[in-house]
Amino acid sequence: MHDAGKGSTPTPSRRTVLAATAGLTAALALTPGTGHAAAPAALADEQLRDLISRMTLEEKVGQLFVMRVYGHSATDPDQADIDANLKEIGVRTAAELVAKYRVGGIIYFAWAHNTRNPHQIADLSNGIQKASLDQPRGLPVLIATDQEHGIVARVGKPATLFPGAMAMGAGGSRADARTLGRISGAELRALGIRQDYAPDADVNVNPANPVIGVRSFGADPDAVAGLVAAEVTGYGSSGVAATAKHFPGHGDTAVDSHFGFPVITHSRELWEKLDAVPFRAAIRAGIDAIMTAHIMVPALDDSGDPATLSHPILTGILREELGFDGVVVTDSLGMEGVRQKYGDDRVPVLALKAGVDQLLNPPSLDVAWNAVLQAVRSGELTEARLDESLLRVLRLKAKLGLLDRPYVTDAGVDGTVGIPEHLHAADRIADRTTTLLVNERRVLPLSRRTHPRLLVVGANPASPSGTDGPPTTVLADALTGLGFAATALSTGTAPSSATIEKAVTAAGNADAVVVGTYNVSATSSQRTLVNRLIATGKPVVAIALRNPYDVAQLPDTEAFLASYSWTDVELRAAARVIAGRVSPHGRLPVPVQRADDPTQVLYPVGYGLSY
């Protein structure tokens, strides 16, 4: 594969790229990468419009799509990835995808094998850029991914992984959120990824929310707004486009929009006080992009359409009332929430009519691309409407420096991604997020002198992308590193009677037990496990590995922590709290209701103990 920045292969010069995007020279001379200067920006628009005027209709349509593609290389992926691409997209490689459809964006996924390691990711990015710039009137590609941190991260170790949003909410520090954005943005940019579908601006007020939950900063709209704005500022300082999601607010749903069509019953007044607050803050902070939600909000649009396809929501509210003129990107068009009412050929057309600029990951690119093309040819969509969105997309590419410097280098990867200074910052931030909810009889911190032998049991959910996992092993290793003799025993999310007996027997040889819980329900056998361990008389420390609401289901636990995720960085921080190396600083960013009476609050927002 021909990759820029490798060995003897020269990185294409700025002039080469400008030749490929002829007509931008004057604009780029005036706006070198950032595009912040007010006067030159107007001139840049003139240059960008000139560029648009020379594009074919097919090229314009392609620029509005952001597509997945399988493979670790733009030109030479593994055979299994070639087969997947042929089946789903009708092309063999990323290079062929770009050549055939002239897509304006590509989204990276770990499951699509795009993100094996930093140098491979950088090479893939360079290969995609070269394939696009080699086309007639070729433009650089805006490469994006979902790097929320916590339970949603597409780029794993050795890149720096931070605590997720709800953990950051527990830490409550806007400075830490800015640091996360700055460092995460710098590392993504070094890999050739210029757009991050983060932060999540949803206000999670529904404990049963199956899709947002710990991906949200919390339940207090003002606290969420402050952290969203801080993270946006951090990403901006590193030259990466942050993307607030999921507009108009996905925080109060009991349905996962990947598999169904959620309805949000908030009144217009409640929406203004709750859901709108973080999005307004993101816009004030200069957010570059906002992602739509596949949810119905009758108070904002009573047509029965999802927000992604709603002109009243996207144009009437987001554009006109909130004053957002950046890029609006859909959530994935492969999700059920947007496919239930209309066919896959209608969805992209209706999204553009509603006010969307970027169409993300349609199930069939061929169907979606041709549908938009036909809509323009038939007069349902005007070419001028496409040009509006094109201008926003190209403005963003210019602002991010893509039109100027689309390639990345190995030296940039080595000097930025997962460097000790970044990893240390993530650990220190994590230390401020662990939340202590219960500490009867001062069970914590545990002393390695009085309780040297620890048994670590509990759930081992599939590890978030690119972390060590499984959580029981990570915790046991961290505690051993802190001077204990810790043994791991996985008991799962639904331990059987035999598994519970095995854990109880193993506890007999330990001085204390640490148990990781995962989404404990009223009928979960995890409750039986914890109660049987408590009955041994040994000190039992429980850690909610995901939702802090677990504490309500385990009222007899003497010590209870919330880590809000089971990524290494958060589990190591929890281990330091257990060992007394760090005092717990986290405060609940969501209320925990009583299990037997959900109208009663057991632990309010802001609750948390310290040593």
XYZ file of C-alpha atoms in Angstrom, residues 431-436 561 577 582-587 608-611:
18
model
C -8.837 9.189 40.577
C -11.321 12.059 40.906
C -14.306 10.064 39.608
C -14.675 6.928 41.805
C -17.714 7.371 44.051
C -18.081 5.818 47.519
C -18.338 1.975 45.090
C -9.514 3.859 46.415
C -6.524 7.729 46.870
C -9.477 9.154 48.768
C -12.779 8.843 46.891
C -13.786 12.208 45.396
C -16.654 11.316 43.053
C -20.185 12.563 43.651
C -20.638 10.674 47.869
C -18.477 9.758 50.864
C -14.775 10.352 51.420
C -12.116 8.996 53.786
